[in-house]
Coordinates of N, CA and C in Angstrom, one line a residue:
X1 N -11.6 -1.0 15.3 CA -10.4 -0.6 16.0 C -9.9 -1.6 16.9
X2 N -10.6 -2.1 17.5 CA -10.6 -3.2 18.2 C -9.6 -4.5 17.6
X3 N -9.3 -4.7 16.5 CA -8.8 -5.7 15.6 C -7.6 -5.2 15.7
X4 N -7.4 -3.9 16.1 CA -5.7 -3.5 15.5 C -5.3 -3.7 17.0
X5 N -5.1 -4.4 17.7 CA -3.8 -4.4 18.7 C -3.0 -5.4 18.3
X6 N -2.8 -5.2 18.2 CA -2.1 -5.7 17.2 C -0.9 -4.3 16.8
X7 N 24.0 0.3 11.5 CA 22.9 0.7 10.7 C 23.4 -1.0 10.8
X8 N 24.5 -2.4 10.4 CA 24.7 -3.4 10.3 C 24.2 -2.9 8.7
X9 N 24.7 -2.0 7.9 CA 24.5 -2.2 6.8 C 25.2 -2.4 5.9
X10 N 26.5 -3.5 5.9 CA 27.8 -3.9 6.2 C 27.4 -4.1 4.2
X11 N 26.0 -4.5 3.6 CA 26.4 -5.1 2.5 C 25.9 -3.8 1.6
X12 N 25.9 -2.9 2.1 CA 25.7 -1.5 1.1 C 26.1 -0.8 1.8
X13 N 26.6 0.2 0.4 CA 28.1 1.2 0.5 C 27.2 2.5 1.1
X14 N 25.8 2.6 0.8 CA 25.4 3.9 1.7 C 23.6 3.4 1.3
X15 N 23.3 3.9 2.3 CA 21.5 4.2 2.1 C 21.1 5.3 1.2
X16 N 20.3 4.3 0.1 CA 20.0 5.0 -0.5 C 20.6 4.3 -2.1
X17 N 21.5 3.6 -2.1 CA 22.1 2.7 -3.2 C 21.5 2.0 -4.0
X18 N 22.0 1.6 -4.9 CA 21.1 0.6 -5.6 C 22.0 -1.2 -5.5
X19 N 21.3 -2.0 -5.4 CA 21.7 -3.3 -5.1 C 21.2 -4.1 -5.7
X20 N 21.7 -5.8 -5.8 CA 20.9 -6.3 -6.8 C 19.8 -6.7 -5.3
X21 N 18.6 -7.2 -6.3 CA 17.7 -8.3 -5.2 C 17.7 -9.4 -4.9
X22 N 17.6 -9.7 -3.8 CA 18.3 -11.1 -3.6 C 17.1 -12.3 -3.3
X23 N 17.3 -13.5 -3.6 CA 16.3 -14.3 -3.6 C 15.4 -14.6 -1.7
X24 N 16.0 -13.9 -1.1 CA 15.4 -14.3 0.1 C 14.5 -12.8 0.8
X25 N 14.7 -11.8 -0.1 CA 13.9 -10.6 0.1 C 12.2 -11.2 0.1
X26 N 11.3 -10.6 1.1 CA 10.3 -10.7 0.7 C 9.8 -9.4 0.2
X27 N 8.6 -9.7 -0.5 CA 8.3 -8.4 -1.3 C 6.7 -8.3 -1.1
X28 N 6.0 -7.0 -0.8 CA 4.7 -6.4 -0.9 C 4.7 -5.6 -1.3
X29 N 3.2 -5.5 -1.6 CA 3.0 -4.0 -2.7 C 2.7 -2.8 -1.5
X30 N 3.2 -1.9 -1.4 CA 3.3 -1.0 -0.4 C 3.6 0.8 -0.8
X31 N 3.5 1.4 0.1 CA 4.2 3.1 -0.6 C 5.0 3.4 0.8
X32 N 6.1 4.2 0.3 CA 7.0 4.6 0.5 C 7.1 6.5 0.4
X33 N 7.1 7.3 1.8 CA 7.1 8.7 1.7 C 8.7 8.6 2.0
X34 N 9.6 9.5 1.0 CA 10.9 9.9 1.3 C 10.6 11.7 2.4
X35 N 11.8 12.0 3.1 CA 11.6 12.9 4.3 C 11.2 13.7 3.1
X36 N 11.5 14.0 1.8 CA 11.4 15.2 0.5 C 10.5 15.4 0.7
X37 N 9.4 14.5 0.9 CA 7.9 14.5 0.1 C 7.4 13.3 -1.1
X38 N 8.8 12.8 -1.1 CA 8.4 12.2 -2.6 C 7.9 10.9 -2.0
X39 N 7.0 10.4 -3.2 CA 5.8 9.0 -2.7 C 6.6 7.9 -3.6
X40 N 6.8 6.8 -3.4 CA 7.0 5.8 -3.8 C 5.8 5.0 -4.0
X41 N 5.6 4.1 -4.8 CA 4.7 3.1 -4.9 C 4.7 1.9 -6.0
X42 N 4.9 0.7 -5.0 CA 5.3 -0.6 -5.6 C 5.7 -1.5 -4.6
X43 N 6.9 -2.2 -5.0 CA 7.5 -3.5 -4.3 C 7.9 -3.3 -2.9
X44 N 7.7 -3.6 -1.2 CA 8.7 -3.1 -0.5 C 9.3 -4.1 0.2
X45 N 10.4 -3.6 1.0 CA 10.8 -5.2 1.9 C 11.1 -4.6 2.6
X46 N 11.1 -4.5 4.1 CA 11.8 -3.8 5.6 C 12.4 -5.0 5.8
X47 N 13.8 -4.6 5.9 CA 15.2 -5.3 6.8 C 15.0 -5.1 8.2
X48 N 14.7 -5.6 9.1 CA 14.9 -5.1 10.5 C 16.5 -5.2 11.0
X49 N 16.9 -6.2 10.9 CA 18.3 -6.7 11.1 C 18.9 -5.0 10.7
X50 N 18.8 -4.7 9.3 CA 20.0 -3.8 8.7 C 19.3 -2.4 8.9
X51 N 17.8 -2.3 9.3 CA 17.4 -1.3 9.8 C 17.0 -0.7 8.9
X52 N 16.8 -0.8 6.9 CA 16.3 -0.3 6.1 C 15.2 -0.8 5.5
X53 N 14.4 -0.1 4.4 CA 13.5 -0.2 3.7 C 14.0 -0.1 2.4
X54 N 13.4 -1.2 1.7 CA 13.9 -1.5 0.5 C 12.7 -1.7 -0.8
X55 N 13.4 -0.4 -2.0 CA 12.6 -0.4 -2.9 C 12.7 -0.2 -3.8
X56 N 11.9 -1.9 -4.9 CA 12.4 -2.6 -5.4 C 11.9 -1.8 -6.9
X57 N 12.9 -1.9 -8.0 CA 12.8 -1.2 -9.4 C 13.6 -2.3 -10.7
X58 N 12.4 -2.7 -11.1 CA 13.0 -4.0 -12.2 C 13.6 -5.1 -11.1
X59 N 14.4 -5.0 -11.8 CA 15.8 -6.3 -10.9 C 16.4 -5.7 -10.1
X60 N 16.7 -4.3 -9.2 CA 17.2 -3.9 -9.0 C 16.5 -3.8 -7.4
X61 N 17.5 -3.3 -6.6 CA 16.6 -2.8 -5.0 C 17.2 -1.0 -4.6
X62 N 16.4 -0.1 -4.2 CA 16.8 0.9 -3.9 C 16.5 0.9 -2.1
X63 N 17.4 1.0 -1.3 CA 17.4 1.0 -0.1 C 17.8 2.3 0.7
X64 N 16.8 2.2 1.5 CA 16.6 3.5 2.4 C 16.7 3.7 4.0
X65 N 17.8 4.2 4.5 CA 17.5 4.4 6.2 C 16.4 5.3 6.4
X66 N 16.6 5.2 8.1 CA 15.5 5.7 8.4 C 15.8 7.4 8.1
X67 N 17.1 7.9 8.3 CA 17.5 9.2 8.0 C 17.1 9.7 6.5
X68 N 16.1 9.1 5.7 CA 15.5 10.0 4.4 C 14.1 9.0 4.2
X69 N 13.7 8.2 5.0 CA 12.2 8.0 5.3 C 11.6 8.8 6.4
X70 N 10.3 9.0 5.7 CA 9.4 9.8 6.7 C 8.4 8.6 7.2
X71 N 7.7 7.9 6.2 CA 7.0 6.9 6.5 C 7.1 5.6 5.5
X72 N 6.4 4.7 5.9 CA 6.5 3.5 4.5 C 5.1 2.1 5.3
X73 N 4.3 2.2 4.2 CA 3.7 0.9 4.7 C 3.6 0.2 4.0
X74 N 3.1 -1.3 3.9 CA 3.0 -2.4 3.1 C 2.1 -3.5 3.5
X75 N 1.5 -4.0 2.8 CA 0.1 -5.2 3.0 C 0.9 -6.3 3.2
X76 N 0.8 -7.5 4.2 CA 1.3 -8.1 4.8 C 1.0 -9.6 4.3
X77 N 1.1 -9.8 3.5 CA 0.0 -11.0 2.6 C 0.4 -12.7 4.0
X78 N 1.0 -12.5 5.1 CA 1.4 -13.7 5.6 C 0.2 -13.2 6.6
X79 N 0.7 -11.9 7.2 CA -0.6 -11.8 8.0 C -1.7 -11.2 7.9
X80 N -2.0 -11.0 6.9 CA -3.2 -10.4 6.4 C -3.4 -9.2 7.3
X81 N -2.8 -8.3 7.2 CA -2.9 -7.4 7.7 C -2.1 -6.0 7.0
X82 N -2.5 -4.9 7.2 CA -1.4 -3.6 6.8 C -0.4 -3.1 7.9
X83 N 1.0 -2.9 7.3 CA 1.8 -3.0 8.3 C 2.0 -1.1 8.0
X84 N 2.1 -0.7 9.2 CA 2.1 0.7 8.9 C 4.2 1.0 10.2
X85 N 5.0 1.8 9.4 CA 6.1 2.2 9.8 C 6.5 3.6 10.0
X86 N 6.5 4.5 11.0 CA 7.0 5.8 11.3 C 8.2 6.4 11.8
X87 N 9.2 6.8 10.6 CA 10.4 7.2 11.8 C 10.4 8.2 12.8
X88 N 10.9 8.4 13.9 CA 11.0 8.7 15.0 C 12.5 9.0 15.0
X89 N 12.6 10.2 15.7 CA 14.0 10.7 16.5 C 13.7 9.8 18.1
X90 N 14.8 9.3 18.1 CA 14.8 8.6 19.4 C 16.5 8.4 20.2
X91 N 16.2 8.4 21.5 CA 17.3 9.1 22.2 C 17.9 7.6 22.7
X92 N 19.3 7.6 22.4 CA 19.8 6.5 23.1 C 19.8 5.6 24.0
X93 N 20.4 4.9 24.5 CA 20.2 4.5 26.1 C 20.5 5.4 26.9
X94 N 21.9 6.4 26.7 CA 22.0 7.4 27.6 C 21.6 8.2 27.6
X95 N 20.2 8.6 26.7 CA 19.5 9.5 26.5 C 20.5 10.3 25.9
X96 N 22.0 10.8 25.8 CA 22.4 12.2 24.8 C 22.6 12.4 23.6
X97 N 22.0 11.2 22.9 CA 21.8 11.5 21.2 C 20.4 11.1 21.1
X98 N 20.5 11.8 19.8 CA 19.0 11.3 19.2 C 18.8 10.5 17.4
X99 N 18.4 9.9 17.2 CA 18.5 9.1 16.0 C 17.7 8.7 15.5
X100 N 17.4 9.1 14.3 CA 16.0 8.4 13.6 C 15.7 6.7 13.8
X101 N 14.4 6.5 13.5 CA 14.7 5.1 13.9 C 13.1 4.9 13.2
X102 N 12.8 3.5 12.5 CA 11.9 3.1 12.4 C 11.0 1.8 13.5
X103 N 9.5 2.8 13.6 CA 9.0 2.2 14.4 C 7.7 1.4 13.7
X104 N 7.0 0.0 14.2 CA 6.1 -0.1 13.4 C 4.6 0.3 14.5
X105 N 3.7 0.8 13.3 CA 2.4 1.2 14.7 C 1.5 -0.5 14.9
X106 N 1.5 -0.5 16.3 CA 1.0 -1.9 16.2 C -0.5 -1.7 16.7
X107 N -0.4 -0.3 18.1 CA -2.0 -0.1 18.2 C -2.1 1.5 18.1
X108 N -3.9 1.4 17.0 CA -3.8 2.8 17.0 C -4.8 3.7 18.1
X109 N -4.8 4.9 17.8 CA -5.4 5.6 18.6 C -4.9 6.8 19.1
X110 N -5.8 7.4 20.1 CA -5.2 8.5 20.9 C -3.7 8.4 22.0
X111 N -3.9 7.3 22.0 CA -3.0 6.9 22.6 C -1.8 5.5 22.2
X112 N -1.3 6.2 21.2 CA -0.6 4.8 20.3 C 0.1 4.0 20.6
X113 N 0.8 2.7 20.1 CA 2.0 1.9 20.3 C 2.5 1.8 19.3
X114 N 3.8 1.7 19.4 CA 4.8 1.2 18.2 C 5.6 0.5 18.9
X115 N 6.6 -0.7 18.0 CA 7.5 -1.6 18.2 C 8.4 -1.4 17.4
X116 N 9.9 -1.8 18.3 CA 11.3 -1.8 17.6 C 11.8 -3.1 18.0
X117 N 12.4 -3.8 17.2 CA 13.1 -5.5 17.1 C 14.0 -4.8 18.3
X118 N 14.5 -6.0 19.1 CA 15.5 -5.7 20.5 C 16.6 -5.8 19.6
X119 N 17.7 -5.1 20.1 CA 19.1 -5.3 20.0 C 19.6 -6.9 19.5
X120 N 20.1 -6.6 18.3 CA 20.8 -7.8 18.4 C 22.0 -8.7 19.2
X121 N 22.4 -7.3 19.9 CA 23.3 -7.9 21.4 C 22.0 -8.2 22.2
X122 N 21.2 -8.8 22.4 CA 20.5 -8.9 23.5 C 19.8 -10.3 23.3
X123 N 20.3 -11.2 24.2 CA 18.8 -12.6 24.0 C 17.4 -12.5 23.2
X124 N 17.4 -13.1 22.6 CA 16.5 -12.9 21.3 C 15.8 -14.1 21.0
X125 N 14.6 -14.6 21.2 CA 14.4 -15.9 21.0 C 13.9 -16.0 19.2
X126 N 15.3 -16.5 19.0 CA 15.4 -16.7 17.3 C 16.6 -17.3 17.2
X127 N 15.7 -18.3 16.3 CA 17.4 -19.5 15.8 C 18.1 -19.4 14.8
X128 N 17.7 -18.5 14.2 CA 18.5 -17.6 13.5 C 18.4 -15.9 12.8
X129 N 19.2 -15.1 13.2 CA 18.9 -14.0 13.3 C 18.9 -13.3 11.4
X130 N 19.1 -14.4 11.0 CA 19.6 -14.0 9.2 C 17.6 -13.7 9.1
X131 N 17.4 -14.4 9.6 CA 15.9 -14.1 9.5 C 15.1 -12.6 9.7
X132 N 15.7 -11.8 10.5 CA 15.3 -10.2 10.4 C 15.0 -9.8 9.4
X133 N 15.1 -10.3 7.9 CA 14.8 -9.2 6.9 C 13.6 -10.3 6.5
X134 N 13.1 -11.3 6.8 CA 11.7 -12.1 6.4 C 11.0 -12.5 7.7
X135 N 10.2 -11.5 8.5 CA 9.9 -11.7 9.5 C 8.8 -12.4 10.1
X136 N 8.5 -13.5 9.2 CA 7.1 -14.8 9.6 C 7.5 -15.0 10.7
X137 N 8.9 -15.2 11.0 CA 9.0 -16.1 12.5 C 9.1 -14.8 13.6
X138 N 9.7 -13.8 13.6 CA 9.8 -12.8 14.3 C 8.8 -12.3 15.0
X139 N 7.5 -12.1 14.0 CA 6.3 -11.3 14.3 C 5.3 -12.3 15.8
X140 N 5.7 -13.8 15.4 CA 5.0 -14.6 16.5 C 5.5 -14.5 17.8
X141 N 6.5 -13.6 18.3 CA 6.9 -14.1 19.7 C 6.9 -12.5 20.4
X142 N 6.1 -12.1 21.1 CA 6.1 -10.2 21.5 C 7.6 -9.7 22.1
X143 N 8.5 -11.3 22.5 CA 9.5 -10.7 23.5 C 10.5 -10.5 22.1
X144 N 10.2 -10.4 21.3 CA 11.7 -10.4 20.1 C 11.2 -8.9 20.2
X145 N 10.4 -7.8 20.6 CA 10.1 -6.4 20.4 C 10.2 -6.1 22.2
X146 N 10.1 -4.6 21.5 CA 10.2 -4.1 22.3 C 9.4 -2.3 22.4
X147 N 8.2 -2.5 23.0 CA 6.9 -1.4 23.0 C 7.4 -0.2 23.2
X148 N 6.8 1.0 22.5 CA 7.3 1.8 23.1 C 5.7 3.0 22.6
X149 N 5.2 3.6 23.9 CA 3.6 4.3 24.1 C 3.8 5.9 23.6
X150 N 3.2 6.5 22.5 CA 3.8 7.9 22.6 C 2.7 8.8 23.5
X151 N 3.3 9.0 24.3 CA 2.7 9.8 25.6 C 2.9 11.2 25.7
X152 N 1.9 12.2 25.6 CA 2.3 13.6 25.5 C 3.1 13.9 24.5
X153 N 3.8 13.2 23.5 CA 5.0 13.6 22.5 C 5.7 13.2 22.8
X154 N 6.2 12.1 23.9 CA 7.0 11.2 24.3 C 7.0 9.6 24.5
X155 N 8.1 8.6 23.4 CA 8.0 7.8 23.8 C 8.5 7.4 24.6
X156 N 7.6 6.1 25.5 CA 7.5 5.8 27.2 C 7.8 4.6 26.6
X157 N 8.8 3.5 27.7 CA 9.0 2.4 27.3 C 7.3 2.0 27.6
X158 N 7.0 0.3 27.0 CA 5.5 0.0 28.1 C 5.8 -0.5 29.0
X159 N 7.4 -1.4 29.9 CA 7.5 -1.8 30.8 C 7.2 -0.4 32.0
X160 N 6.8 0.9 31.8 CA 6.7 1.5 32.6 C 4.8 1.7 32.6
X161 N 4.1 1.2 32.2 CA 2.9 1.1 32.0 C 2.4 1.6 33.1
X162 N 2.1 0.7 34.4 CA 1.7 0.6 35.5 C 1.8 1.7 36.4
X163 N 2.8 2.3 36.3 CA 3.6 3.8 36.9 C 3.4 4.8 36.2
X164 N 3.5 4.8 35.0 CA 3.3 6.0 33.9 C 2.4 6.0 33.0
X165 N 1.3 5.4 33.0 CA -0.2 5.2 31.8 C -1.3 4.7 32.7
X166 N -1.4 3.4 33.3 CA -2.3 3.4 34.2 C -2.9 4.2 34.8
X167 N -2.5 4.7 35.6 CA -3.6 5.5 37.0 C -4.3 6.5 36.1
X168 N -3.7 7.5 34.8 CA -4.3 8.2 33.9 C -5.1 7.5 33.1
X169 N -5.5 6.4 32.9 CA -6.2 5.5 32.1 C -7.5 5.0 33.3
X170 N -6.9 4.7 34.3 CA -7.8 4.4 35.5 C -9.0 5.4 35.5
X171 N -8.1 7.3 35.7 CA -9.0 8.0 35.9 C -10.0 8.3 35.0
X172 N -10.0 8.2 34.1 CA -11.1 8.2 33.1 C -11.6 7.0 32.3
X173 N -11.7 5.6 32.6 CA -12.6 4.8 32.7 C -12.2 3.8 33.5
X174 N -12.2 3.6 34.8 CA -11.7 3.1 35.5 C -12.4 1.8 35.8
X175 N -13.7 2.1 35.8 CA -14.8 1.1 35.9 C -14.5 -0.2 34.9
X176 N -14.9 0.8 33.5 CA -15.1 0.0 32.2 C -13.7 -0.4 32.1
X177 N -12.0 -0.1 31.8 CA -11.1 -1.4 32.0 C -11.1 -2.5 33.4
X178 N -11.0 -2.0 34.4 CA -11.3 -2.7 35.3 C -12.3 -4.0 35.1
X179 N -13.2 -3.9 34.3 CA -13.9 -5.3 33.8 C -13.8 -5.7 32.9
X180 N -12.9 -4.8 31.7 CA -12.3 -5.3 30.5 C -11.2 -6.1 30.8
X181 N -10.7 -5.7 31.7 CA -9.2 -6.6 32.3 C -9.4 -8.2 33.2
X182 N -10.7 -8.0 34.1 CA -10.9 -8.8 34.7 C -11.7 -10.2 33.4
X183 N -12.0 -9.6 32.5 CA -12.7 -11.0 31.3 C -11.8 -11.5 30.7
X184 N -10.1 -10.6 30.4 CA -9.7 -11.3 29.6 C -8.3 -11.5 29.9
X185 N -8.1 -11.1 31.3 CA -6.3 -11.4 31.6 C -5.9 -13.1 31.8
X186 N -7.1 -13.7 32.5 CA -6.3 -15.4 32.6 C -5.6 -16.0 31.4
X187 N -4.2 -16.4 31.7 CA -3.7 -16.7 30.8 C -2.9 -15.9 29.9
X188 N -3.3 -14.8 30.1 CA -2.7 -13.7 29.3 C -0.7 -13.0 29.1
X189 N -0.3 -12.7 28.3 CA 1.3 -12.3 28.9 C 1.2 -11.1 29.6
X190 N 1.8 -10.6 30.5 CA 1.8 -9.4 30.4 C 2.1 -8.1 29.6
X191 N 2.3 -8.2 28.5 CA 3.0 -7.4 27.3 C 1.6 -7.2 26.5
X192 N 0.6 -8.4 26.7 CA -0.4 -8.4 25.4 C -1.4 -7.9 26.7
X193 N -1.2 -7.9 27.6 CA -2.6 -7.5 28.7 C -2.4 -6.3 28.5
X194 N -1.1 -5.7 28.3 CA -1.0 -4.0 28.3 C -1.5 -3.5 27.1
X195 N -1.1 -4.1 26.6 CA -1.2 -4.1 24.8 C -3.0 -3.7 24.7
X196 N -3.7 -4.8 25.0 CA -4.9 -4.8 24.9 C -5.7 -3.8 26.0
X197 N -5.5 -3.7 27.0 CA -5.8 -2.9 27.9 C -5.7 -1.1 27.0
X198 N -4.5 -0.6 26.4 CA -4.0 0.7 25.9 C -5.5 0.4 24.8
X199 N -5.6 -0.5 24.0 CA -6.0 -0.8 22.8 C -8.0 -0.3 23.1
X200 N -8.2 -1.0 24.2 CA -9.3 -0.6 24.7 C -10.0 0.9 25.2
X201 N -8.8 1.3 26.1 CA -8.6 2.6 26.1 C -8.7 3.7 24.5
X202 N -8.1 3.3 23.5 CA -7.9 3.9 23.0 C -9.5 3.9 22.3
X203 N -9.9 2.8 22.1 CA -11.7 2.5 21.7 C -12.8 3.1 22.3
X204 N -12.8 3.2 23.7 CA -13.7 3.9 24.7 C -13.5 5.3 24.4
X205 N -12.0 6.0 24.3 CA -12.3 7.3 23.6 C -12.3 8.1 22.7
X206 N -12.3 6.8 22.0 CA -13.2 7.3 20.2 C -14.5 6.7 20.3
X207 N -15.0 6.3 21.6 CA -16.5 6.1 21.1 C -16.9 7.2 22.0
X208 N -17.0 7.4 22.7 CA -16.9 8.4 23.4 C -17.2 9.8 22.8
X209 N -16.0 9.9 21.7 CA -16.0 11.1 21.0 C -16.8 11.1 20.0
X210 N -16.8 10.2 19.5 CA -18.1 10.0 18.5 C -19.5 9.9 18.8
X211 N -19.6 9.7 20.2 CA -21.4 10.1 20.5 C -21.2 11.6 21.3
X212 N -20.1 12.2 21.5 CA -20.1 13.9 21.6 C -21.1 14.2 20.3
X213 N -19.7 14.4 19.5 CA -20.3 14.6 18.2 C -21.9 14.2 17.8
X214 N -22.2 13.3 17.6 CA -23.6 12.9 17.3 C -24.5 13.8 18.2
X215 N -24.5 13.9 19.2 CA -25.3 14.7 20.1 C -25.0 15.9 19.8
X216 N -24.1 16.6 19.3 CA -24.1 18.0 19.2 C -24.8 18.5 18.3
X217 N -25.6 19.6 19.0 CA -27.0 20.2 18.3 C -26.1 20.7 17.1
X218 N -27.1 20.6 15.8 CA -26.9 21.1 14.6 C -27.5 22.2 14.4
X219 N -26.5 23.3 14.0 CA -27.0 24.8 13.9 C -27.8 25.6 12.9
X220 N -28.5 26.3 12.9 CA -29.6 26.5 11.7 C -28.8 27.4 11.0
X221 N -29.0 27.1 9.6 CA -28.2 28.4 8.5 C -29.2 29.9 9.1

């Protein structure tokens, strides 16, 4: 557990269309839940830029917003890793709409994180943004995202960490982060100290819960 901390849809007529594939898609083998129920399984590509999920049939691409995905994940062959994605109803900046939105899980646990690419109106350190839908360069820099902790059923930006997750993290192992933080903050960003800090947290109370368990007397038939 420890290892995981880790629409601009201008060129389709509607989500959900069929398109051809284009030579700069990347492709993994991945599955795909539509909101229906229905399971996909094969080729996939996430556009961050255009905000869809794309899935691929012969020569053809079938593309999907977040409004008829429930989930979609895909093996990451650059980063050797599984990339797992959950939509989310999520409330504007003015908070009075709500809008599906795909988030990717980066840490798991009782206490999760997911990431959403920042605004393309917003400084962005990328030399070119055509790059959103093949994201080798994207995934290297934490400030191109932007965290967001689901707390009680709510996602918390993580710039509110310190005020809104900490001192509840404090009270129940206060000791044990406290010298998990102190071995490995030098040098560290602040984005990846929160990151790993939640990540630890989230390990202490699944070990935690797993020696409940173990200890719990087994009852005689």
């Amino acid at each position: 557990m420890k290892r995981n901390v880790w629409l601009m849809i201008m060129w389709l007529t509607a989500a959900g269309s069929s398109v051809l594939a284009r030579d700069s898609d990347v492709w993994n083998q991945g599955e795909l839940v539509l909101m229906n129920g229905t399971e996909l399984k094969g080729d996939i590509d996430y556009n961050w830029k255009a905000g869809v999920v794309q899935y691929r049939e012969g020569n053809k691409i079938r593309a999907y917003s977040a409004y008829q995905v429930r989930a979609f994940r895909y093996f990451d062959d650059h980063q050797n890793v599984l990339r797992k994605f959950v939509t989310f109803d999520y409330a504007d900046k003015s908070g009075s709409r709500q809008r599906p939105l795909f988030l990717e899980e980066v840490v798991m646990g009782s206490l999760p994180v997911y990431r959403e690419v920042r605004s393309v109106h917003e400084p962005i350190k990328l030399k070119n943004l055509s790059m959103f839908n093949s994201d080798k360069e994207l995934v290297k820099d934490l400030a191109n995202f932007t965290y967001l902790v689901l707390l009680n059923g709510e996602l918390i930006n993580l710039n509110l960490f310190y005020r809104a997750m900490w001192p509840a993290l404090k009270e129940k192992y206060e000791a044990e982060l406290n010298r998990y933080a102190m071995r490995i903050q030098s040098d560290i960003a602040p984005t990846l100290l929160q990151l790993m800090l939640i990540n630890q947290y989230n390990y202490l109370t699944q070990h935690q819960t797993e020696e409940q368990e173990s200890n719990r007397p087994v009852g005689r038939e």
